[in-house]
Every structure is written in C-alpha cells, then in structure tokens.
CSV table of C-alpha atoms in Angstrom, one decimal:
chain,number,residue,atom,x,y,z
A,1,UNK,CA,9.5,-74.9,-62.1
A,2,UNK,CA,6.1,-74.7,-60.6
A,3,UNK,CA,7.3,-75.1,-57.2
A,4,UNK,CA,9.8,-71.8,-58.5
A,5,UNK,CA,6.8,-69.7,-59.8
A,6,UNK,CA,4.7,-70.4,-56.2
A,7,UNK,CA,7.5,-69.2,-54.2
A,8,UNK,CA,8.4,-66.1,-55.8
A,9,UNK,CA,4.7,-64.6,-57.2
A,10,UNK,CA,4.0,-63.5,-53.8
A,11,UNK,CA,7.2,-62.3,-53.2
A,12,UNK,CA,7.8,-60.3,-56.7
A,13,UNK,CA,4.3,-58.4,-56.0
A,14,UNK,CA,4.7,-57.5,-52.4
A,15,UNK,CA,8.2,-56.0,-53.5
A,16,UNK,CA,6.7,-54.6,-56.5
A,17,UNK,CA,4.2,-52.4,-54.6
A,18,UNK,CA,6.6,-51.7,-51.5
A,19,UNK,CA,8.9,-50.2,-53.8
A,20,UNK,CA,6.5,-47.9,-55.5
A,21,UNK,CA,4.7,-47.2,-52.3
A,22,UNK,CA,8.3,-46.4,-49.8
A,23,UNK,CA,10.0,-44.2,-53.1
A,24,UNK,CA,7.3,-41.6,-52.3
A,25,UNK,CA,7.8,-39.3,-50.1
A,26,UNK,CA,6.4,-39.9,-46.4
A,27,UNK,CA,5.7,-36.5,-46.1
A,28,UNK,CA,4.1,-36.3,-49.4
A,29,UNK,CA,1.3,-39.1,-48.5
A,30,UNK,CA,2.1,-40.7,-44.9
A,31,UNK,CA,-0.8,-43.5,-45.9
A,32,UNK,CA,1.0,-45.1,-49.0
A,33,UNK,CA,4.5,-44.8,-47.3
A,34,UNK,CA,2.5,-47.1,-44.2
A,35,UNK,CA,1.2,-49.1,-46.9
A,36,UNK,CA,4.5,-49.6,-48.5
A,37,UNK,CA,5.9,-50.7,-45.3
A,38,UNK,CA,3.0,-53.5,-44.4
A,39,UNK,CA,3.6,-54.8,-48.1
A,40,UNK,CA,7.3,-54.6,-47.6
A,41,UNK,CA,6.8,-56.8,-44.9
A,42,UNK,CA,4.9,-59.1,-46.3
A,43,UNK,CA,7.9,-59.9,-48.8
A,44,UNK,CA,9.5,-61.1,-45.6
A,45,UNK,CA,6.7,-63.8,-44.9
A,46,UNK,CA,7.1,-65.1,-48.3
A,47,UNK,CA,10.8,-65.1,-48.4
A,48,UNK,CA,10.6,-67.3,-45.5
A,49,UNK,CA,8.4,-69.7,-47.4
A,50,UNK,CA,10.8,-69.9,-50.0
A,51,UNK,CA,13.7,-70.8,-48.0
A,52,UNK,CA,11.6,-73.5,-46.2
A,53,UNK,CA,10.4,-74.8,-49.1
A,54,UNK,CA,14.1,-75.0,-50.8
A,55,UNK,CA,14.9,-77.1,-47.8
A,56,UNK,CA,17.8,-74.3,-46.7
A,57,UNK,CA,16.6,-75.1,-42.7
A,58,UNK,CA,19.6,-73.7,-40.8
A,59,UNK,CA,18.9,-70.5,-42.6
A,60,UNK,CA,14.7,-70.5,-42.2
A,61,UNK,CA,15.5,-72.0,-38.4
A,62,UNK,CA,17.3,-68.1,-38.2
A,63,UNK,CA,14.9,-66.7,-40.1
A,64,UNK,CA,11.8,-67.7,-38.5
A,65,UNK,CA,12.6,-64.5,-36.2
A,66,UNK,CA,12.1,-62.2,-39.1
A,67,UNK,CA,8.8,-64.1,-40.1
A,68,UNK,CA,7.1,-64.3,-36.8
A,69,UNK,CA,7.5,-60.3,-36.6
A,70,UNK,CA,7.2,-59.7,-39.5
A,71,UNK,CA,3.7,-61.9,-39.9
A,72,UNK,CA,2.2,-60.4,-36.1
A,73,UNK,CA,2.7,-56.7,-37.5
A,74,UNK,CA,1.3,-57.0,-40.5
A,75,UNK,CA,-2.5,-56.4,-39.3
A,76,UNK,CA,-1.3,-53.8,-36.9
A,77,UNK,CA,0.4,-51.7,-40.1
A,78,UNK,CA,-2.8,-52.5,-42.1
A,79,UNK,CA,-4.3,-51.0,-39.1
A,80,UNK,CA,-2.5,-48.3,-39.3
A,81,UNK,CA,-2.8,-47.0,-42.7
A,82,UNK,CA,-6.6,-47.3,-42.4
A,83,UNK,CA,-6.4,-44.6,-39.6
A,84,UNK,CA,-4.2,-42.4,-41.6
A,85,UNK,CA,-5.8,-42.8,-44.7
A,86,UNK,CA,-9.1,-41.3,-42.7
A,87,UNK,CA,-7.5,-39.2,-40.8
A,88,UNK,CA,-8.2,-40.8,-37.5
A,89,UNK,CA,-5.8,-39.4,-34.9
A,90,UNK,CA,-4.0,-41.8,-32.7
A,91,UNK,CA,-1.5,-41.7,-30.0
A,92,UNK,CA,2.0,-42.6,-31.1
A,93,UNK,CA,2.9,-44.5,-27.7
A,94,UNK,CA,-0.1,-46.0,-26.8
A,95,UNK,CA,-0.5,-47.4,-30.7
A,96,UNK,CA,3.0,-48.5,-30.5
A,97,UNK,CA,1.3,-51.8,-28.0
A,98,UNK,CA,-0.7,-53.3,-31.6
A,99,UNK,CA,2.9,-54.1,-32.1
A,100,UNK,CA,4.6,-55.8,-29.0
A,101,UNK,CA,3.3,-59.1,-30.3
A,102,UNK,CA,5.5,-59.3,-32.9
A,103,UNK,CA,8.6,-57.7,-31.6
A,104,UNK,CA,8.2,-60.4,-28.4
A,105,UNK,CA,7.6,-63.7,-30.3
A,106,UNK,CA,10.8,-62.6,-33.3
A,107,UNK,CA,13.0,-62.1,-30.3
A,108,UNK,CA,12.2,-65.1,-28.3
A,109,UNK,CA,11.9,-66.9,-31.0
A,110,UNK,CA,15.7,-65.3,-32.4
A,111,UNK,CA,17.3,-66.3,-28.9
A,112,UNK,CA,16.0,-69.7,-28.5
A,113,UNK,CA,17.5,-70.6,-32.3
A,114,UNK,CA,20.5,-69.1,-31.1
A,115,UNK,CA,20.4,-71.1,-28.4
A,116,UNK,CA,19.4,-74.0,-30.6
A,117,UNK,CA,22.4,-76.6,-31.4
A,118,UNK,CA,22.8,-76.9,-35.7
A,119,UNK,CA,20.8,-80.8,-35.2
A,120,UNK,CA,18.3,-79.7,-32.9
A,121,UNK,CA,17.5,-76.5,-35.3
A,122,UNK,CA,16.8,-79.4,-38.2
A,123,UNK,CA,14.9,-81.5,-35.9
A,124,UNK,CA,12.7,-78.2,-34.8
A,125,UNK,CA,12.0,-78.1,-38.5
A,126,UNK,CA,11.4,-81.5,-39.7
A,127,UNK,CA,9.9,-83.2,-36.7
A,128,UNK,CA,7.5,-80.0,-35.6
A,129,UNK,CA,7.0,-77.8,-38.7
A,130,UNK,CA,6.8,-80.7,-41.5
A,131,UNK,CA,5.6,-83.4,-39.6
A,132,UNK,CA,3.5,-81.4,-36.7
A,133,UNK,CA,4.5,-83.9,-34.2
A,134,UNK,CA,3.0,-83.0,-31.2
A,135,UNK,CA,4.6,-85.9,-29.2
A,136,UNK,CA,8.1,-83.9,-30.3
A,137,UNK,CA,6.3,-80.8,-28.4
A,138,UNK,CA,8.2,-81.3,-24.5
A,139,UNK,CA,8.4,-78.8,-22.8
A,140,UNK,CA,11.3,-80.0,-21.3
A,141,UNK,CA,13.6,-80.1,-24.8
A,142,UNK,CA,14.4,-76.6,-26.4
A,143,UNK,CA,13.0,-77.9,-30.2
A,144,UNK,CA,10.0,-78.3,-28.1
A,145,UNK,CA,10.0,-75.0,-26.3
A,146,UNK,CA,10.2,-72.9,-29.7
A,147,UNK,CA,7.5,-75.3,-30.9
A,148,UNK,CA,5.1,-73.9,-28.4
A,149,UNK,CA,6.3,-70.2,-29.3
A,150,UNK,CA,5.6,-71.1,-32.8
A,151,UNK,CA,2.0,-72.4,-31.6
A,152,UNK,CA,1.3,-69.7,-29.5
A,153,UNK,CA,2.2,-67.4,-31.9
A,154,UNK,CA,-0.4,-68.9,-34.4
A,155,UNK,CA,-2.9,-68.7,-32.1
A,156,UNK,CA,-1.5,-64.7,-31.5
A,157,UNK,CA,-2.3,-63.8,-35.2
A,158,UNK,CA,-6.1,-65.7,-35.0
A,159,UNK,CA,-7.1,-63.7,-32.6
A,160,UNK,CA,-5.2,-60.6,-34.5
A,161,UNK,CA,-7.2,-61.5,-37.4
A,162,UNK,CA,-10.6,-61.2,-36.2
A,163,UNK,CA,-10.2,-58.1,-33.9
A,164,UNK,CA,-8.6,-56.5,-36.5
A,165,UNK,CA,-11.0,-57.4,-39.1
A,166,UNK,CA,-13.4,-56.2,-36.9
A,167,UNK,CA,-11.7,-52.8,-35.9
A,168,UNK,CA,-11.3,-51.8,-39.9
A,169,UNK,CA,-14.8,-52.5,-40.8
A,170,UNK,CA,-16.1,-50.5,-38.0
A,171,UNK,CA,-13.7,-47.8,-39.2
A,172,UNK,CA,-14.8,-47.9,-42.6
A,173,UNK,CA,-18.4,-48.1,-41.6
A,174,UNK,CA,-17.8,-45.2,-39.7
A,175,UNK,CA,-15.4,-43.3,-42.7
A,176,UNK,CA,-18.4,-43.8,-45.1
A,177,UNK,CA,-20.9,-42.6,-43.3
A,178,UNK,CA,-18.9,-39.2,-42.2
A,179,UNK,CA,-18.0,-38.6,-45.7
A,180,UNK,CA,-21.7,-38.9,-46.5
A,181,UNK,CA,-21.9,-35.6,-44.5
A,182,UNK,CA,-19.2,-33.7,-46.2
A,183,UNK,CA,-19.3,-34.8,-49.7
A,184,UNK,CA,-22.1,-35.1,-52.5
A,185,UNK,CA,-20.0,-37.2,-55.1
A,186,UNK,CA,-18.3,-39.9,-52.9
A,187,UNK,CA,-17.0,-41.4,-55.9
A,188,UNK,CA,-13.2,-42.7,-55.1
A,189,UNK,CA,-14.0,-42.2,-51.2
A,190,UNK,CA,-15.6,-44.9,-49.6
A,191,UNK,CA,-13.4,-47.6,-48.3
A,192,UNK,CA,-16.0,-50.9,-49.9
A,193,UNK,CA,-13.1,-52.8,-51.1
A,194,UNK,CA,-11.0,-52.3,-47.6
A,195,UNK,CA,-13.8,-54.3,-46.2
A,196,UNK,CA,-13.9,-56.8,-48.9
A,197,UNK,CA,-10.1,-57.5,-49.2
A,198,UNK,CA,-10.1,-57.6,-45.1
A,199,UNK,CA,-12.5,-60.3,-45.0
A,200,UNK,CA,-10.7,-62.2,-48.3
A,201,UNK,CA,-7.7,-62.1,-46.3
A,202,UNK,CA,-9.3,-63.1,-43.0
A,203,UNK,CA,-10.4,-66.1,-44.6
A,204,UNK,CA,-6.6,-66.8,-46.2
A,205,UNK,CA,-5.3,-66.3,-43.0
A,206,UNK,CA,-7.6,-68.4,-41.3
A,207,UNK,CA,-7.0,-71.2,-44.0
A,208,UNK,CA,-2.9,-70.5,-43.7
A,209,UNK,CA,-3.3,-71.6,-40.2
A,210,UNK,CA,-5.4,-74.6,-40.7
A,211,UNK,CA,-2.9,-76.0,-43.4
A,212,UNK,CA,0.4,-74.3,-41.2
A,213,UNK,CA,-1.7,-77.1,-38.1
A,214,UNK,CA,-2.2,-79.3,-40.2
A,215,UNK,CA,1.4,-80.1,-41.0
A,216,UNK,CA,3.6,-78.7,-43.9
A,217,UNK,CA,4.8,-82.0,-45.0
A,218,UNK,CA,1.9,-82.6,-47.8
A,219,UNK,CA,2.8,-79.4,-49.6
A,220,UNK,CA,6.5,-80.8,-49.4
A,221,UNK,CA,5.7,-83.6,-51.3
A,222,UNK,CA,3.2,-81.6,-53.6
A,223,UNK,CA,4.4,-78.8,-55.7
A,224,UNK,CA,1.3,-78.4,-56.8
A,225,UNK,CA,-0.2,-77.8,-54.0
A,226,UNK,CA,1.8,-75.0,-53.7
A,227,UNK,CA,0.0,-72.6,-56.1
A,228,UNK,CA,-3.0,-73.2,-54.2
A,229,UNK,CA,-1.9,-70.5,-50.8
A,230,UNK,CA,0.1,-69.1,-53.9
A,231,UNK,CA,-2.7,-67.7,-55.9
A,232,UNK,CA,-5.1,-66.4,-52.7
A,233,UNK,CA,-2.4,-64.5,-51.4
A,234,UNK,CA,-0.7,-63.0,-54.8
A,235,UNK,CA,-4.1,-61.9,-55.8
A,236,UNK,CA,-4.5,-60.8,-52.4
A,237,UNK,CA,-1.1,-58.7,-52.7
A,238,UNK,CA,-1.8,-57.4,-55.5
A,239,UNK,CA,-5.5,-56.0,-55.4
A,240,UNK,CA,-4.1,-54.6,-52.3
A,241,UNK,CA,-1.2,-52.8,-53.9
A,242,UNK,CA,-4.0,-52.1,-56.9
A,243,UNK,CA,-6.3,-50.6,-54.7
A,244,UNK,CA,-4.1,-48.7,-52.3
A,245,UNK,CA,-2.5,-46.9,-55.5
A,246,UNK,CA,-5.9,-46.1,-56.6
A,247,UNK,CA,-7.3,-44.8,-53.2
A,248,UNK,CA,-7.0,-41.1,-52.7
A,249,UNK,CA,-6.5,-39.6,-49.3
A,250,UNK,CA,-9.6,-38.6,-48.0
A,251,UNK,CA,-9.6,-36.5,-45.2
A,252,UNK,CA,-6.7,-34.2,-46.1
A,253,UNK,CA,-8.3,-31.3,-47.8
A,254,UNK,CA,-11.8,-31.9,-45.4
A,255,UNK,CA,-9.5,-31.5,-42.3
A,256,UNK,CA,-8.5,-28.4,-43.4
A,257,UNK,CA,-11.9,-27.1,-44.3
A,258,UNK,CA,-12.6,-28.3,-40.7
A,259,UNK,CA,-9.6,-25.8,-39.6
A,260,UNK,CA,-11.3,-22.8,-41.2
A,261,UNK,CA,-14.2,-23.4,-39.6
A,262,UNK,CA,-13.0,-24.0,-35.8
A,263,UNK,CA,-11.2,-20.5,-36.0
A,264,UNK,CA,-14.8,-19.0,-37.1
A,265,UNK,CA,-16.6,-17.2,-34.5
A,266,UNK,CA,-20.1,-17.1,-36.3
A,267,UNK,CA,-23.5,-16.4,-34.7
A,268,UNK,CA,-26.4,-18.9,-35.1
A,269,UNK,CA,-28.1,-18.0,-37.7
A,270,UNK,CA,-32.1,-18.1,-37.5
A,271,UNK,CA,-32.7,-21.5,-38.4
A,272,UNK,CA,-35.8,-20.7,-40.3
A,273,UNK,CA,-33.6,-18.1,-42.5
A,274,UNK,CA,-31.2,-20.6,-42.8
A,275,UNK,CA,-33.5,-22.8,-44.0
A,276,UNK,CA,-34.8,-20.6,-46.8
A,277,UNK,CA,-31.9,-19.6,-47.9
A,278,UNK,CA,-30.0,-23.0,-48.2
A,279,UNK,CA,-34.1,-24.0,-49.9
A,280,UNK,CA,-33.4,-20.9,-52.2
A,281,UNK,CA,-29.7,-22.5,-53.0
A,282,UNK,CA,-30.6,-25.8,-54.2
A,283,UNK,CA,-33.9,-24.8,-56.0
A,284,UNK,CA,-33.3,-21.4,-57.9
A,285,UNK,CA,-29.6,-21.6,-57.9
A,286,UNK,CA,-29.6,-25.4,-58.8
A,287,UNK,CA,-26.1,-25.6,-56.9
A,288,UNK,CA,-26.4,-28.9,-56.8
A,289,UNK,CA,-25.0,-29.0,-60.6
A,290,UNK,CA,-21.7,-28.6,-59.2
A,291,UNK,CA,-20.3,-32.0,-59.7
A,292,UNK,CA,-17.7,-31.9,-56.3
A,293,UNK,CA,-20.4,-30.1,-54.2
A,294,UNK,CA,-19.4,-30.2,-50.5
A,295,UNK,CA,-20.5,-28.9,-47.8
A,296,UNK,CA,-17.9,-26.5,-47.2
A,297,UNK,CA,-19.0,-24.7,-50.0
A,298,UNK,CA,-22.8,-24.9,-49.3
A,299,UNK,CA,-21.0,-23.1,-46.1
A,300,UNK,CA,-19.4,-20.2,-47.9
A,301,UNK,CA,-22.1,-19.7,-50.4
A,302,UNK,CA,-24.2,-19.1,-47.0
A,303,UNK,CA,-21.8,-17.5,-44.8
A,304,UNK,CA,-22.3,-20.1,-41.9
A,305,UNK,CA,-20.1,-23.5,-40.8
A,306,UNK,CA,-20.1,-27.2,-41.5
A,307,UNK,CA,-22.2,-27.6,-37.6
A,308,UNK,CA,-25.4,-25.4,-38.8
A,309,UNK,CA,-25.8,-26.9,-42.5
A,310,UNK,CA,-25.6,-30.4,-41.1
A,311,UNK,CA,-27.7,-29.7,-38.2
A,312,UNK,CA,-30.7,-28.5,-40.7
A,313,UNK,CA,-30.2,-31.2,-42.8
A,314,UNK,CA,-30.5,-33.8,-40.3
A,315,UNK,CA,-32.8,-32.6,-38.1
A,316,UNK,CA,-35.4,-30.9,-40.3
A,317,UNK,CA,-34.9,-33.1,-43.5
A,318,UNK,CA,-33.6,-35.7,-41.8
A,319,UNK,CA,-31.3,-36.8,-44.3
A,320,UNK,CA,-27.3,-36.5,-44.4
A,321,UNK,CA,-25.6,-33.6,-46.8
A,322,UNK,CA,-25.1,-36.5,-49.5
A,323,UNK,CA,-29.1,-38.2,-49.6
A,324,UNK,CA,-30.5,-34.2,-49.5
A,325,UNK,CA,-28.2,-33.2,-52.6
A,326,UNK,CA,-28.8,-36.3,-54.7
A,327,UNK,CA,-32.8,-35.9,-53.7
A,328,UNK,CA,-32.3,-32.8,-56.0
A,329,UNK,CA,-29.8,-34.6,-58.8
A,330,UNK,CA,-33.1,-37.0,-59.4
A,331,UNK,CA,-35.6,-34.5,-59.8
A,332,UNK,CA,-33.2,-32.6,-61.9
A,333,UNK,CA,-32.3,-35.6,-63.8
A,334,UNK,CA,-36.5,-36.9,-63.8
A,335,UNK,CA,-37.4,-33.7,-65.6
A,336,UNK,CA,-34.3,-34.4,-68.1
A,337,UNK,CA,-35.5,-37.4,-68.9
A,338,UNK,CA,-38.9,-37.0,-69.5
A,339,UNK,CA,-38.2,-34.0,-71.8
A,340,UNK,CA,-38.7,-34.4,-75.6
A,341,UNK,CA,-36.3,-31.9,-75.4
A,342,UNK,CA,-33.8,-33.9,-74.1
A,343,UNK,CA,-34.9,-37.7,-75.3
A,344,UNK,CA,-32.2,-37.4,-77.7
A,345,UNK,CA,-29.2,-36.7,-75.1
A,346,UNK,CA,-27.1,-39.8,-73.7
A,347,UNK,CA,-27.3,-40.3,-70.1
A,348,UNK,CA,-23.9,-39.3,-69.8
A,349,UNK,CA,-25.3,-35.7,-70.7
A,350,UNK,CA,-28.1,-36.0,-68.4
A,351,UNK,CA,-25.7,-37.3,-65.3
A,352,UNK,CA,-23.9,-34.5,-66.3
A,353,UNK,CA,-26.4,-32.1,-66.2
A,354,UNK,CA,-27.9,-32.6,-62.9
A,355,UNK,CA,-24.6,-32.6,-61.4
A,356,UNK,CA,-23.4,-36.7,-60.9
A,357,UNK,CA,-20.1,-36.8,-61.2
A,358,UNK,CA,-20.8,-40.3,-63.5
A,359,UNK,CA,-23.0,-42.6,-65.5
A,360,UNK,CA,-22.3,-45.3,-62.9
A,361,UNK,CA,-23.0,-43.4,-60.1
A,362,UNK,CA,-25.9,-41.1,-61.3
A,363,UNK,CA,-27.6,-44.7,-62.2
A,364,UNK,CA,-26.5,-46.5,-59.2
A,365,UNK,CA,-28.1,-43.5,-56.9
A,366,UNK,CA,-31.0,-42.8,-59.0
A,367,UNK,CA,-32.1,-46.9,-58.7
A,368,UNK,CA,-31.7,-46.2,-55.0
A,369,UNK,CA,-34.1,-43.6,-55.2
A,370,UNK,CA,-36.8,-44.4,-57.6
A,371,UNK,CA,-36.2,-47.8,-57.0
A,372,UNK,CA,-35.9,-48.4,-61.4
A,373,UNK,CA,-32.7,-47.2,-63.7
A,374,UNK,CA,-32.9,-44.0,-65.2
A,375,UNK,CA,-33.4,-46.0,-68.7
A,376,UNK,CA,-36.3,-48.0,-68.1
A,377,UNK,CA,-37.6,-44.8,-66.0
A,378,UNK,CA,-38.0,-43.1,-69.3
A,379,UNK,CA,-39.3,-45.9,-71.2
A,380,UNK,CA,-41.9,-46.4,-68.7
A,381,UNK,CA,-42.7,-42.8,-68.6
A,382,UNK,CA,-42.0,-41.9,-72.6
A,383,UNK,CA,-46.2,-40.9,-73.2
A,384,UNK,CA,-45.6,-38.1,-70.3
A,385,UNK,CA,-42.8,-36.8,-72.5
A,386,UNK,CA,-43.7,-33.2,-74.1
C-alpha cells in the first residue's frame, strides 16, 4: 500500500497539471501549453519508477529509453517556458541543441536494449541498477555498455542541472528588474518562486543522483523509503503546476505597448520640459493613484515614448519607473496616515488611496522605504497628527 501511494503521487499530479495545461489552447497561452508538456514528461519519469519498482524489468529495460529522454528534456522545456513566459525571443533551430542530449542517450540507450538478449536485459537491471555493481560495468559486455550510458547520462543531467539553474535565475533576475521599468504594481509579475522552486528542485535532483549512485537496492527492500524522493518531488510537481496556473504572462500586453512605440517617429522632447511636466503629473495630478500605472501611460498622458520617460527617470532621479512612483505612493500614504482625518480608515483604504494595488504590498514597499510598517509609522508619529 505505501509502496502503491509513492509510486503513483508523483505520477497522478504531473498528469493532473499536464492535462489542464495541454487542453488549452497553444495559441491561446504558448507558455502553459510548454509547461504542460515539461510536466507531461515528467509523468514519464515516474512511470518508469513504478514499473521498476513493481519488479516488471523486461518492460523498464524498454522503457528506460522513454526515461532517459524524457528526464534530459525536462530542464530544457522548463527552460523554455521561462523564455516564453518573458517574452525572450529565441531561435527555433539553434534552441532545438538544449535538446540533443536526450534524444541521443533514449536512442542509444533504445538500440542497445534491443540489442540486449531477455537475461542480459535482467542482469542490466539487477546487477547494475539495484546492486550498482561497478565490477559488472565491462566495457567489453553489452549490460556493461548500457551501464556506462546510463552513467554518463547521470552525469549529462548534473551538469544540466546547474547551468540550467543558473541560466533561469539570471533570466528572472533580469525579468524583474525590466518589469521594474514598465510597471508600478508588479504584483503577480516577478518570477521569486521560479527561482525558489529551481533551486528546490536542483537540490532533489542532486539528491536523486546520489541515491540513483548509491544503488537502488535499499529502497527495494524499504517501502518506506520510498515516500521519502516521493514527497520532495510531488510537492515539487505540484507547487510547480500551482504556481504556473497562477502566473500570468507577462510580457504580452508590454510587447505590444513596445510595438506602438517603435512605429512612433517622435522628436526629443526638451528634457527640462519633460521634466516639469512628468513633475506636474505625479504632484498636481497625483497619477500615481492609478493602481496598474505603467509607463506606457505616463507616455500617452505626455505624448512621448517608453526611451525618454525612462531615460529622465534614471538619469536625473536615478531611480527605475517602479522606485520613482512608489517614492510618491509613501508620501501620499505618510500624509494619510498622519491625518486625524484619516486615523479612523483601515490601511486597506489608505493602500488604496495612494494607489498600491494591496495591503501586502503597500506595507511591504513602504517598510522598504521608511525602513518601519505603515502601523507602527503612525503610532510613532500619532502627536504630529492634526
């Protein structure tokens, strides 16, 4: 029973998301359909667990194939859907190379089971997998030859892991800090828990590898022992799933904001008048109230593009589009809060009122400002209040 429920967690969530993700239209969201797919295969992995596991080993000595592709494509199409959900362009052919890995070790590994005689396809499995008899690794015998495929390609997805977990923090990194230049509520799109759940599962990965060394022949024996890899990689799955549902695509409506913008022919402006009018903006019109402000409308409101605004805002205030609109959310939200006026009004109403688009994030920002929360800022300030 337990042995049961440790087999087919993983595989019932990976599945579960797949299917919602695939039954969506690709066109409709490309980025869910790619994450779909990566979870999809990642049902594979699992199945192949199970039938090892169940002790079927002429049908995992076959299916090893499926898993070996399957397992070196998964960072690759995790890859993948971080560059379309951010918009990152790529070329088709020359991306097509993160997956060559896999495709080479499922179809070496496919010929040399076919290859295989039934006995020697049991001895592959019980005197390399289970056992991790490296005496049973010659070179010289085919069980022996698919043994070092089946090392080599551990060693393949190490070093997958940690470029990869490299490459999709540096992208996100990167993603957060451009959407700190188009957006003033980045509520929903920064990509924290892509970094988090990429280093969780670096560290499962890494551990899988150890215990897959190690030898398979404890968690054989063990049932256990079994929910241990179970667990990581189900919750794993499923934030993953959780998470990707959740996550909206972020660069869809900004790239076409970006569009508008490239077919405008539009004079630099004085930066001086542009400077007192975008002042003019955020201090007499309080635009900065607008809960979704981005910079595209700071753009229209000024008749200019997305280069001049961001230009001014670095150079001369030397901030990004998001620090230099939440600079005037505080203030706004200061003078709220240390209004008798307004010492009666929930903080949702005050967050509201100078334009956050939450309490969490209008306390979260204003700590990062005034270095206090926006509570204890008016109980330290209450005698000021008139």
């Amino acid at each position: 029973m337990i042995q049961t429920i440790a087999l087919l967690t993983p595989i019932y969530i990976t599945v579960f998301w797949g299917i919602i993700f695939l039954t969506q239209k690709k066109s409709y969201n490309a980025p869910r359909w790619t994450l779909g797919l990566f979870l999809i295969f990642a049902s594979f992995l699992y199945i192949s667990h199970a039938l090892f596991f169940s002790k079927e080993y002429h049908l995992y000595a076959f299916f090893e194939s499926i898993y070996l592709y399957t397992g070196l494509s998964l960072y690759p199409l995790f890859y993948t859907y971080i560059l379309k959900l951010t918009g990152l362009r790529y070329k088709t052919p020359r991306h097509f190379l993160h997956f060559i890995p896999g495709i080479f070790f499922g179809i070496v590994s496919l010929l040399l089971t076919l290859i295989l005689l039934p006995e020697q396809r049991i001895y592959y499995v019980k005197h390399i997998l289970i056992e991790t008899n490296l005496k049973a690794l010659n070179i010289n015998t085919l069980p022996g030859i698919k043994g070092y495929i089946f090392l080599l390609s551990r060693i393949v997805f190490i070093l997958q892991t940690i470029s990869y977990l490299v490459l999709i923090i540096r992208i996100t990194n990167k993603n957060d800090q451009t959407i700190n230049h188009y957006f003033s509520n980045t509520e929903g799109k920064k990509m924290n828990w892509v970094r988090h759940l990429s280093i969780l599962a670096f560290v499962v990965s890494i551990a899988a590898v150890v215990f897959a060394l190690m030898g398979r022949s404890y968690f054989m024996n063990n049932n256990l022992s079994l929910l241990i890899p179970s667990v990581f990689f189900s919750t794993t799955f499923f934030l993953i799933g959780y998470k990707g549902n959740m996550q909206r695509e972020i660069f869809e409506q900004l790239n076409e904001h970006e569009e508008r913008d490239g077919d405008k022919e539009i004079p630099a402006p004085s930066e001086n008048d542009l400077k007192t009018r975008l002042l003019k903006l955020f201090e007499h019109d309080k635009i900065y109230q607008i809960n979704d402000l981005r910079i595209s409308t700071v753009c229209e409101s000024l008749l200019t593009n997305r280069t001049y605004i961001s230009k001014l805002i670095n150079d001369e205030f030397e901030m990004n589009f998001n620090e230099f609109v939440n600079k005037y959310r505080v203030e706004e939200a200061k003078q709220l809060l240390l209004s008798s006026e307004n010492n009666k009004f929930t903080m949702e109403y005050i967050a509201q009122q100078a334009g956050f688009g939450s309490v969490a994030s209008f306390s979260r920002v204003f700590k990062e400002i005034e270095g206090t929360t926006p509570g204890k800022y008016r109980e330290k300030h209450s005698f000021k209040m008139a």
